[in-house]
PDB file of C-alpha atoms in Angstrom:
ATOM      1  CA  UNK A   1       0.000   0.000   0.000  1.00  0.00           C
ATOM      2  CA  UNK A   2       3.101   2.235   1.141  1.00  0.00           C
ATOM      3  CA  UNK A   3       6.432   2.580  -0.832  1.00  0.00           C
ATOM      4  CA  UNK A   4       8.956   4.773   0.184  1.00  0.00           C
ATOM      5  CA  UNK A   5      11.870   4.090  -2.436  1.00  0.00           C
ATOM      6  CA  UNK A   6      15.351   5.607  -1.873  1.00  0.00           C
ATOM      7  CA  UNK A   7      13.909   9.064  -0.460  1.00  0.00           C
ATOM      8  CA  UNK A   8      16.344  11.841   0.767  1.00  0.00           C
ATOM      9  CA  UNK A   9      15.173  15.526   2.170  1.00  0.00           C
ATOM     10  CA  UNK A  10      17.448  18.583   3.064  1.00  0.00           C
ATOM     11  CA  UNK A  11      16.571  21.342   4.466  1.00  0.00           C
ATOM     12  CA  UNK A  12      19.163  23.960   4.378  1.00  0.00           C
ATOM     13  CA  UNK A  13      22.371  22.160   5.953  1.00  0.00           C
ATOM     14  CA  UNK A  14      20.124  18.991   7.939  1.00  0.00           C
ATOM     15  CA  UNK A  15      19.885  16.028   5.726  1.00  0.00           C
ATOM     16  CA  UNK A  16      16.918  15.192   7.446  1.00  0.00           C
ATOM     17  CA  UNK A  17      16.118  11.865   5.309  1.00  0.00           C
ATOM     18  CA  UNK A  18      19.187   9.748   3.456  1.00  0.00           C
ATOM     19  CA  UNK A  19      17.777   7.223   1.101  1.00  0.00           C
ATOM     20  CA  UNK A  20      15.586   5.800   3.079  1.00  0.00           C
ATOM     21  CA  UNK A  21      13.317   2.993   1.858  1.00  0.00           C
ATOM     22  CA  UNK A  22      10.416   1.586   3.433  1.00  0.00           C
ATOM     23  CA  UNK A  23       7.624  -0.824   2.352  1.00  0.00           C
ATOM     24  CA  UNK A  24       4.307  -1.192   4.100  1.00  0.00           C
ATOM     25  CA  UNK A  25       1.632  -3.832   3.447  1.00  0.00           C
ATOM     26  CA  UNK A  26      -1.820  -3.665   3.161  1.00  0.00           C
ATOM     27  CA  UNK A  27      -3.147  -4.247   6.948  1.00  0.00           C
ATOM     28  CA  UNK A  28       0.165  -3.921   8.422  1.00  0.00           C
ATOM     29  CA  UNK A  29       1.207  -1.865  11.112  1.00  0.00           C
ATOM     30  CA  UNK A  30       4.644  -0.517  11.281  1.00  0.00           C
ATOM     31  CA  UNK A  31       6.793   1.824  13.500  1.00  0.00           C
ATOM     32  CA  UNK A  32       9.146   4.025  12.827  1.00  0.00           C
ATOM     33  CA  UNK A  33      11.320   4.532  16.408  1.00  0.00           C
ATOM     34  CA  UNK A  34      14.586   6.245  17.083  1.00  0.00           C
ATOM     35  CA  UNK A  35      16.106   9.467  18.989  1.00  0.00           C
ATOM     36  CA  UNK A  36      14.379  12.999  18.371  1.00  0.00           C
ATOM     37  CA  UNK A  37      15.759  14.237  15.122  1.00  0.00           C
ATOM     38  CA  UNK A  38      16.203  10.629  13.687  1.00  0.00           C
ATOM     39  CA  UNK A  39      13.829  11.794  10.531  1.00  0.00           C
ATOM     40  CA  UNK A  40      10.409  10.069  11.841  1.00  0.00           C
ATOM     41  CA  UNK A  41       8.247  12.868  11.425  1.00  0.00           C
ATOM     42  CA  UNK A  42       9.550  13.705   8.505  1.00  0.00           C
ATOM     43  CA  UNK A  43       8.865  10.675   6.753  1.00  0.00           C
ATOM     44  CA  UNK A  44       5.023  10.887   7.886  1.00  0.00           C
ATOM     45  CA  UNK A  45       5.406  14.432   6.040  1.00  0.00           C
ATOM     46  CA  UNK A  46       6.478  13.493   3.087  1.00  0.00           C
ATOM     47  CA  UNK A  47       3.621  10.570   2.437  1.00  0.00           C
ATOM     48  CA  UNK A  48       1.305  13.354   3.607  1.00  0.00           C
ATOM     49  CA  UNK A  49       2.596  15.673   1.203  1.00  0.00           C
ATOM     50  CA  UNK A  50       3.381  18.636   3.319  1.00  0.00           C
ATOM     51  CA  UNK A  51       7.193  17.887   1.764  1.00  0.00           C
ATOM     52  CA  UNK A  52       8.397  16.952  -1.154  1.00  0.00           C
ATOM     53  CA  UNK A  53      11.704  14.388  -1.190  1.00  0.00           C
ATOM     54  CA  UNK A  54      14.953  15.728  -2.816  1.00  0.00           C
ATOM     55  CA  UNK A  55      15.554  12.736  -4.296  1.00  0.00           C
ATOM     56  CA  UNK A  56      13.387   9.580  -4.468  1.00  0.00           C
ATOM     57  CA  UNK A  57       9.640   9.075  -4.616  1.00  0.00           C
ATOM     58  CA  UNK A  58       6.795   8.098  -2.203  1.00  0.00           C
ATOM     59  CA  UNK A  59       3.701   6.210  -3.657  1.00  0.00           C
ATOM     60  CA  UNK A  60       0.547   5.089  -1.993  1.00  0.00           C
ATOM     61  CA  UNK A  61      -1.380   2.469  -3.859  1.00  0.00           C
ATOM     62  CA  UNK A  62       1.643   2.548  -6.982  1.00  0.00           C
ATOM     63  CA  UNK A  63       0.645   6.615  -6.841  1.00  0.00           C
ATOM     64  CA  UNK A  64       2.855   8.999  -6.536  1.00  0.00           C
ATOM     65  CA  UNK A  65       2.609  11.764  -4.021  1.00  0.00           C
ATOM     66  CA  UNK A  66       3.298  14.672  -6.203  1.00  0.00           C
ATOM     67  CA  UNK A  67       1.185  18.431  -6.336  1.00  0.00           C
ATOM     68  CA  UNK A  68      -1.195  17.202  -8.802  1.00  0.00           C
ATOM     69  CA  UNK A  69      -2.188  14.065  -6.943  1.00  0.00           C
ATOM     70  CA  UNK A  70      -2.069  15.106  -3.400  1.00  0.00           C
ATOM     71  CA  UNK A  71      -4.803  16.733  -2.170  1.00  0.00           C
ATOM     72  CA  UNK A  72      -7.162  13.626  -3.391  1.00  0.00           C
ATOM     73  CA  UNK A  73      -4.134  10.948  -2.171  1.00  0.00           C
ATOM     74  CA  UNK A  74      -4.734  12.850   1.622  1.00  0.00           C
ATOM     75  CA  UNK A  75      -8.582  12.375   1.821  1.00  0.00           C
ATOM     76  CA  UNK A  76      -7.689   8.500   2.175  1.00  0.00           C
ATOM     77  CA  UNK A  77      -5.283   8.979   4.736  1.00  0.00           C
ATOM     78  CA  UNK A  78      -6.301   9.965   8.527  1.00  0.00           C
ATOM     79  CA  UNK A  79      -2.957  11.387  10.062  1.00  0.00           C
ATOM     80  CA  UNK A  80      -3.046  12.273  14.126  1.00  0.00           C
ATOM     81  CA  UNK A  81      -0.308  14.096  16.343  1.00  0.00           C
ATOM     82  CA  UNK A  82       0.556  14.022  19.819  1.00  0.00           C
ATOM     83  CA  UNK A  83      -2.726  15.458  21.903  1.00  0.00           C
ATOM     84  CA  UNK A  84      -4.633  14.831  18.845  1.00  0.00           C
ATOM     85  CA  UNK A  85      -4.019  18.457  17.246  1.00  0.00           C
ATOM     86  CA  UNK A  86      -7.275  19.839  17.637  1.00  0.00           C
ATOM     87  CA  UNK A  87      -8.489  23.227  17.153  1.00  0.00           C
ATOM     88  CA  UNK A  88      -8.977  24.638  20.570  1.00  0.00           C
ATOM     89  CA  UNK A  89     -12.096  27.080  19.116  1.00  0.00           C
ATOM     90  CA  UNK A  90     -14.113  24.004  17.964  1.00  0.00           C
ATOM     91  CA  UNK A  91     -16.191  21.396  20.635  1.00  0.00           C
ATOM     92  CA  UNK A  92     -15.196  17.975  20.138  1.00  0.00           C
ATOM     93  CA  UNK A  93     -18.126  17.179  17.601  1.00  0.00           C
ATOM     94  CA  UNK A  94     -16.621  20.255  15.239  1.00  0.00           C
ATOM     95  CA  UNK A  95     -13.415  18.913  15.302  1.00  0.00           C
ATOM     96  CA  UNK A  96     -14.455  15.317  14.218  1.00  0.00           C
ATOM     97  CA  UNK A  97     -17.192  16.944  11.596  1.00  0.00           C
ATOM     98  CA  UNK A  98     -14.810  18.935  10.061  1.00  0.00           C
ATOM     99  CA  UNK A  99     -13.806  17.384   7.011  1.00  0.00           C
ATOM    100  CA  UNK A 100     -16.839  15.506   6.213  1.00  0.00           C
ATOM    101  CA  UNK A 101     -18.749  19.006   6.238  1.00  0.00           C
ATOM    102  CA  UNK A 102     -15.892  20.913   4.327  1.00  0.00           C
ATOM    103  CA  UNK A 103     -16.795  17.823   1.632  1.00  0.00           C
ATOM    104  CA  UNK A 104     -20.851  18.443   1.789  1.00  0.00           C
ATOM    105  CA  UNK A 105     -21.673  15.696   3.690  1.00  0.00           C
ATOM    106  CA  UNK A 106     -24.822  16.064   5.348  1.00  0.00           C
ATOM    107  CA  UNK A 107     -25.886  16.573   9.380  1.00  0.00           C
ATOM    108  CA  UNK A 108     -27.358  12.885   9.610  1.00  0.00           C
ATOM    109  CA  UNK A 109     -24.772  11.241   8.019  1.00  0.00           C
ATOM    110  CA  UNK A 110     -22.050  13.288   9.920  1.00  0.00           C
ATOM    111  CA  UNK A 111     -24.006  12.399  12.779  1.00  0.00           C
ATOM    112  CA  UNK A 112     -24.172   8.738  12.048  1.00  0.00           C
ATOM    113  CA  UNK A 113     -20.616   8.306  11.666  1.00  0.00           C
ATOM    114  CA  UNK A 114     -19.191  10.179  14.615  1.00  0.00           C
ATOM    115  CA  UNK A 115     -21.857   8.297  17.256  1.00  0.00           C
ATOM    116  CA  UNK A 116     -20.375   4.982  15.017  1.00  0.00           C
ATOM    117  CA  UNK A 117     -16.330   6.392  16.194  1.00  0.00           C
ATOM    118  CA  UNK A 118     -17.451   7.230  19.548  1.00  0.00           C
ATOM    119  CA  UNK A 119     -18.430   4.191  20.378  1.00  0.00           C
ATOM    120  CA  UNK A 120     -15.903   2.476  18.880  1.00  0.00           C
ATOM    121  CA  UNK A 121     -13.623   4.686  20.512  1.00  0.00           C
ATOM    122  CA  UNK A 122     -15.138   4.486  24.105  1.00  0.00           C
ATOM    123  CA  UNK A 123     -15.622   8.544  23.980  1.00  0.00           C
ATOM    124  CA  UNK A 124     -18.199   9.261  26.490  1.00  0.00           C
ATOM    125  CA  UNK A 125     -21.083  10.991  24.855  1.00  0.00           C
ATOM    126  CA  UNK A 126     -20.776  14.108  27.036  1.00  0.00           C
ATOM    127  CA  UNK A 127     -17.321  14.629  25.881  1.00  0.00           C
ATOM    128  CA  UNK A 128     -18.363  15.573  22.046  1.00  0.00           C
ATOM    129  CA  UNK A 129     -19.909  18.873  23.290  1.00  0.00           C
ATOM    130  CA  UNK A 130     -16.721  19.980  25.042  1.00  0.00           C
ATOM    131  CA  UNK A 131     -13.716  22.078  24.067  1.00  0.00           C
ATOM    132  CA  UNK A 132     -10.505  20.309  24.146  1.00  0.00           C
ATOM    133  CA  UNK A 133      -9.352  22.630  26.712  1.00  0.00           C
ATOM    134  CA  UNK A 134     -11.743  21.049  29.294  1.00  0.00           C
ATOM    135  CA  UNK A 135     -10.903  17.205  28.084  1.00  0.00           C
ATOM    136  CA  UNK A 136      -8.473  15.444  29.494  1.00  0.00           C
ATOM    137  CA  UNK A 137      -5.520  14.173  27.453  1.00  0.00           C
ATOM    138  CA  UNK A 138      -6.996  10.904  26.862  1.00  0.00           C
ATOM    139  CA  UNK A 139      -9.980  12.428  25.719  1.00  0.00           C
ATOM    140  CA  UNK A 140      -8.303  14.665  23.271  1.00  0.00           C
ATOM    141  CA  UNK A 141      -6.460  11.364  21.504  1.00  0.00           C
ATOM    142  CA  UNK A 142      -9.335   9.934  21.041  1.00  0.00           C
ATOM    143  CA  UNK A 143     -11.144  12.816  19.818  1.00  0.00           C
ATOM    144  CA  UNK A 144      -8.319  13.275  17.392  1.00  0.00           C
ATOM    145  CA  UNK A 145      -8.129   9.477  16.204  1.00  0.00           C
ATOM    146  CA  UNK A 146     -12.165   9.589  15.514  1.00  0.00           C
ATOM    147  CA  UNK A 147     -11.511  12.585  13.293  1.00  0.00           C
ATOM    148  CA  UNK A 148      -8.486  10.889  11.573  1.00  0.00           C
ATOM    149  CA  UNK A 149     -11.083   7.972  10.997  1.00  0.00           C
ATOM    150  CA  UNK A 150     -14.475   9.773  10.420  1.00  0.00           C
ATOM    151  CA  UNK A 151     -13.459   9.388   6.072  1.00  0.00           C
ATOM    152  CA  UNK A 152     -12.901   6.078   6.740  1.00  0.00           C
ATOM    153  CA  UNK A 153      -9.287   6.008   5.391  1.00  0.00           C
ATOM    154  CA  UNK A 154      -7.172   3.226   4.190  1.00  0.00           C
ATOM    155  CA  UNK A 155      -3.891   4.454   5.821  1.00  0.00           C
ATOM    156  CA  UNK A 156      -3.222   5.636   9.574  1.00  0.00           C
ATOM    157  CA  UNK A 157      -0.347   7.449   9.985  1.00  0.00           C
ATOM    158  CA  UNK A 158       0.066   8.249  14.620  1.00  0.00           C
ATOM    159  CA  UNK A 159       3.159  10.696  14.911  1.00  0.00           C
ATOM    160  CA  UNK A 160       3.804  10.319  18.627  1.00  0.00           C
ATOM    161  CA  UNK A 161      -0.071   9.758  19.521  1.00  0.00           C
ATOM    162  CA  UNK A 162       0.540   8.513  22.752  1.00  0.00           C
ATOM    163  CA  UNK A 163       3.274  10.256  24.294  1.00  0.00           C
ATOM    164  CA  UNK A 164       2.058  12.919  26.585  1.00  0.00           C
ATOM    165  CA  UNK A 165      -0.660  10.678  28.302  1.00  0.00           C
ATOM    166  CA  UNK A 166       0.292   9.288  31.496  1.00  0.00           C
ATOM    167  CA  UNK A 167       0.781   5.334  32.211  1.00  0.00           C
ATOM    168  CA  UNK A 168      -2.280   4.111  32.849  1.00  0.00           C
ATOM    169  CA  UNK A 169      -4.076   6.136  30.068  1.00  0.00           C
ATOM    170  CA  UNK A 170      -1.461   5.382  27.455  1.00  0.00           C
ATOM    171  CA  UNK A 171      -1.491   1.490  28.365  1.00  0.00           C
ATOM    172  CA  UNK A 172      -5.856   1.023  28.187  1.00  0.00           C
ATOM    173  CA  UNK A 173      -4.871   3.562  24.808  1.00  0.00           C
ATOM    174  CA  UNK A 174      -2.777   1.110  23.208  1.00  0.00           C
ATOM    175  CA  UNK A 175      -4.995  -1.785  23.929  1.00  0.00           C
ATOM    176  CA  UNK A 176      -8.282  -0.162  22.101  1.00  0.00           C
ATOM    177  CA  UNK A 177      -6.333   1.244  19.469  1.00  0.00           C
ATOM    178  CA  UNK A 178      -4.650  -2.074  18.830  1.00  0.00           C
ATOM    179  CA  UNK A 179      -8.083  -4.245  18.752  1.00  0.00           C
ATOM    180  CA  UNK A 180      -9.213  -1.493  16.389  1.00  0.00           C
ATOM    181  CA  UNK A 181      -6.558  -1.409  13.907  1.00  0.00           C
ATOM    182  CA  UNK A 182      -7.141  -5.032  13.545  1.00  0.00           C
ATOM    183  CA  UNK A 183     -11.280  -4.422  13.661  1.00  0.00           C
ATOM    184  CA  UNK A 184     -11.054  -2.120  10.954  1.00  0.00           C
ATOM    185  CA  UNK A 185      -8.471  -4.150   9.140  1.00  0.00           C
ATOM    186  CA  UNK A 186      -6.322  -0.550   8.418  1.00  0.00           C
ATOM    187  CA  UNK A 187      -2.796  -0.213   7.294  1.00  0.00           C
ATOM    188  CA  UNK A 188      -1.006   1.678   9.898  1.00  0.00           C
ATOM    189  CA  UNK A 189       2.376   3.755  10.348  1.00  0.00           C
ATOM    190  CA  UNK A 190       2.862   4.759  13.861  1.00  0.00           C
ATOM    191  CA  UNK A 191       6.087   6.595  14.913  1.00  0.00           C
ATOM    192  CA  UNK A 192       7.149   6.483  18.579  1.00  0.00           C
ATOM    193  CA  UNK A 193      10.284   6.865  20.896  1.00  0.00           C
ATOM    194  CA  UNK A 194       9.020   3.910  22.980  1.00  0.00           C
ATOM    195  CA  UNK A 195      10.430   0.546  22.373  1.00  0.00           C
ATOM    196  CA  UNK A 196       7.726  -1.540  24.235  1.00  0.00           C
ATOM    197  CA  UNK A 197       4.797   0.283  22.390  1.00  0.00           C
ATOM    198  CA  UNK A 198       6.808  -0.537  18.463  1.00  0.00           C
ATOM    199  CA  UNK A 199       6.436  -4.021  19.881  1.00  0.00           C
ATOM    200  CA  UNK A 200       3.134  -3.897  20.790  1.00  0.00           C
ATOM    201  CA  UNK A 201       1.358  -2.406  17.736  1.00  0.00           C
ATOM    202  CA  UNK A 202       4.078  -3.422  15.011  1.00  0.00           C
ATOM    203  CA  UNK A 203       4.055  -6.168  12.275  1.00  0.00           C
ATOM    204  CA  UNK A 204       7.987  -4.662  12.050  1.00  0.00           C
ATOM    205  CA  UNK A 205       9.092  -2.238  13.441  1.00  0.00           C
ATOM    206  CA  UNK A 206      11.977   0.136  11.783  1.00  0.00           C
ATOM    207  CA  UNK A 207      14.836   2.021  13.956  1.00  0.00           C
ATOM    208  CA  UNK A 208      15.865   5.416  12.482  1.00  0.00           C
ATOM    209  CA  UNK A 209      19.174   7.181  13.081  1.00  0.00           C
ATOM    210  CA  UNK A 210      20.318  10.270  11.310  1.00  0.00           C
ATOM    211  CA  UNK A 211      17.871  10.363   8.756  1.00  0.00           C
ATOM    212  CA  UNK A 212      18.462   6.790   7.874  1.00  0.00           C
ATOM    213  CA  UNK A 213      16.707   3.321   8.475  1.00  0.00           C
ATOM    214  CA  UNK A 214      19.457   1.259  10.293  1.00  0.00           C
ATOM    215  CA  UNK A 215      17.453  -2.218  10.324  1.00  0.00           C
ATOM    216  CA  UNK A 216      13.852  -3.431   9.830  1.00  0.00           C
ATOM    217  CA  UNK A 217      12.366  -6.090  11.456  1.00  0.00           C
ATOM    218  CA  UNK A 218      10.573  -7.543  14.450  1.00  0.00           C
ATOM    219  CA  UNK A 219      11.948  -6.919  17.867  1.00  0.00           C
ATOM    220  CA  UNK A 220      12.872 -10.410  17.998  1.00  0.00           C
ATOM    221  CA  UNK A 221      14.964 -10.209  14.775  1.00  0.00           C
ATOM    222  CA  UNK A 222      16.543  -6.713  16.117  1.00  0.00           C
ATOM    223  CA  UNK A 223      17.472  -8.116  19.160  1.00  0.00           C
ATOM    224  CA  UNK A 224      18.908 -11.559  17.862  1.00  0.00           C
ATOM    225  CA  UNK A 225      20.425 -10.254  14.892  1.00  0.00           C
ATOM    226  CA  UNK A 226      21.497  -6.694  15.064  1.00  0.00           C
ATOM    227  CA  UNK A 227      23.234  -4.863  12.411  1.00  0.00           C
ATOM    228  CA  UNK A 228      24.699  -1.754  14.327  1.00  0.00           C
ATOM    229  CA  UNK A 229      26.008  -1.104  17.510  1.00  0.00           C
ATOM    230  CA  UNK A 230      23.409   1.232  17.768  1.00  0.00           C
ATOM    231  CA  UNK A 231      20.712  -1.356  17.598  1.00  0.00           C
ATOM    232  CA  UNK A 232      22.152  -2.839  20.214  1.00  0.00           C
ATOM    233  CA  UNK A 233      22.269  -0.084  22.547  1.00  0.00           C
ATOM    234  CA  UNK A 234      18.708   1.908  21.581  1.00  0.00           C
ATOM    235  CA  UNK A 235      17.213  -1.681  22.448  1.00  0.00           C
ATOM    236  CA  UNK A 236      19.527  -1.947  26.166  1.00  0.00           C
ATOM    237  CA  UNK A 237      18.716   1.385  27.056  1.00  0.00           C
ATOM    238  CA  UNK A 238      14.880   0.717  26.782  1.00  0.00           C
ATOM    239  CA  UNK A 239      14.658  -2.698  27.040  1.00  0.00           C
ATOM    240  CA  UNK A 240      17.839  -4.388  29.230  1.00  0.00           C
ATOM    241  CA  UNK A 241      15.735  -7.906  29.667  1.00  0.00           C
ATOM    242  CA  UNK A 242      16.074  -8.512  26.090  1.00  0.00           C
ATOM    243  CA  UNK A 243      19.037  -6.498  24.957  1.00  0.00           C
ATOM    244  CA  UNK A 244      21.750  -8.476  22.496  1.00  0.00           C
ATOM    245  CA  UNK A 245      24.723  -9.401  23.815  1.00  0.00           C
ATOM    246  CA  UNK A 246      27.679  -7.910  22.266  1.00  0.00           C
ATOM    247  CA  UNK A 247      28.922 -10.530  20.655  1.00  0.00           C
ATOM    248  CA  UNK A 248      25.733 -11.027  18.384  1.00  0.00           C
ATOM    249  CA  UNK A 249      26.459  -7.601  17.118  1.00  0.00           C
ATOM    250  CA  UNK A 250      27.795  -8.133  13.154  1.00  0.00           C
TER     251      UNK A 250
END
C-alpha cells in the first residue's frame, strides 16, 4: 500500500532523510522509532505531502505523491499528532465533523458516523460537546483518532499519539487502538520513541538514526540479529531484559 523508495530531504544544511526505503503492506502496522531528530516525522510528512523528497519518490497504492495528486491521495489517509491536534475554538463534535462538512456531507450522516467512532472509541457521549481545553488528554487522543477515521481512510499514519498521556491512560490507549486497527483491518504507520509500544502495535518495526533506516524487522529479529552497535544499545537502554549481547552484534 506504502512505498517509500530511496527518499532523501534537506533542508538547508540537515539532511533530514538519506535514502531511506520503506515498504508497508496492506493491513500492516509498522513503526518508525529512534532518537528525536532521527527523521520520523519527517517521513510521515512526506507521504502526507506537506514535503516533497529531494531525491526519491513516495507512492501510496503505486501513486505517486506529487502536487497534482495530493490533495485527493490525503482524503484516504487519517494522520493524528501528539494530543490529537485539535483546534482549541471548535467542541469535540466540530473537530471530528470537520472534514466531512468541508466535503458536503450532510448533518445525519455526519451524525451517524461520529456516534459509530465514539463508540468504537469508548468517547463518552458528554465529551463531544466539550472544548478540548476542558478534556483530558486521553480524551483529546481519542477525539483526534475519531476525526483521523471519520473518512474512513485506508492508511493511519500516529506521529507520537501517545506520548504525553500518562501510564495508565497510554497502556488502556494502546490496547483499544490495537483491537481497532485489527477491527477495521487498516494499514497503519505509527512513529514512537518507545520501544515496548513498536512491539506492541508493530508487524515490524523500523529504527531510524540520522535520517536513515538502520534495520527493519521484528523486535525479535533486532534483538537476535542486530546490524549496528546502535541497535544494540537503543534496544539496552529501553529494554535491558532482552538487549543483544555484544557478541551477536555483526
Amino acid at each position: 500500500m506504502l512505498e517509500i523508495d530511496a527518499v532523501s530531504k534537506r533542508f538547508g544544511a540537515l539532511e533530514a532523510l538519506r535514502n531511506v526505503s520503506l515498504c508497508v503492506e496492506s493491513g500492516q502496522t509498522g513503526c518508525l522509532i529512534g532518537e528525536s531528530g532521527s527523521g520520523k516525522s519527517t517521513i510521515l510528512r512526506c507521504i502526507t505531502g506537506l514535503v516533497y523528497p529531494d531525491r526519491g519518490a513516495v507512492k501510496f497504492e503505486g501513486a505517486p505523491i506529487e502536487p497534482k495528486s495530493v490533495q485527493a491521495l490525503r482524503l484516504r489517509m487519517g494522520y493524528v499528532i501528539q494530543e490529537g491536534g485539535l483546534f482549541p475554538h471548535l467542541t469535540a463534535y466540530g473537530n471530528a465533523a470537520l472534514m466531512a462538512k468541508h466535503l458536503g456531507w450532510d448533518d445525519a450522516r455526519i451524525k451517524r458516523r461520529i456516534e459509530e467512532l465514539r463508540t468504537l472509541m469508548r468517547l463518552p457521549e458528554a465529551t463531544l460537546e466539550r472544548y478540548p481545553r476542558l478534556m483530558s488528554g486521553g480524551q483529546r487522543q481519542r477525539v483526534g483518532l475519531i476525526r483521523a477515521l471519520m473518512l474512513d481512510p485506508e492508511l493511519l499514519l500516529l506521529d507520537e499519539p501517545l506520548g504525553a498521556l500518562d501510564p495508565i491512560t497510554r497502556s488502556e490507549l494502546q490496547t483499544d487502538l490495537k483491537a481497532i486497527f485489527s477491527e477495521l483491518k487498516k494499514t497503519v504507520l505509527v512513529v514512537t520513541h518507545d520501544l515496548s509500544e513498536a512491539a506492541f502495535f508493530g508487524d515490524f518495526i523500523a529504527v531510524m538514526r540520522e535520517g536513515r533506516v538502520l534495520q527493519q524487522g521484528t523486535l525479535d529479529e533486532l534483538t537476535r540479529a542486530p546490524a549496528d552497535e546502535y541497535i544494540t544499545r537503543f534496544i539496552q537502554s529501553q529494554h535491558p531484559a532482552v538487549a543483544p549481547r555484544p557478541e551477536q552484534v555483526s
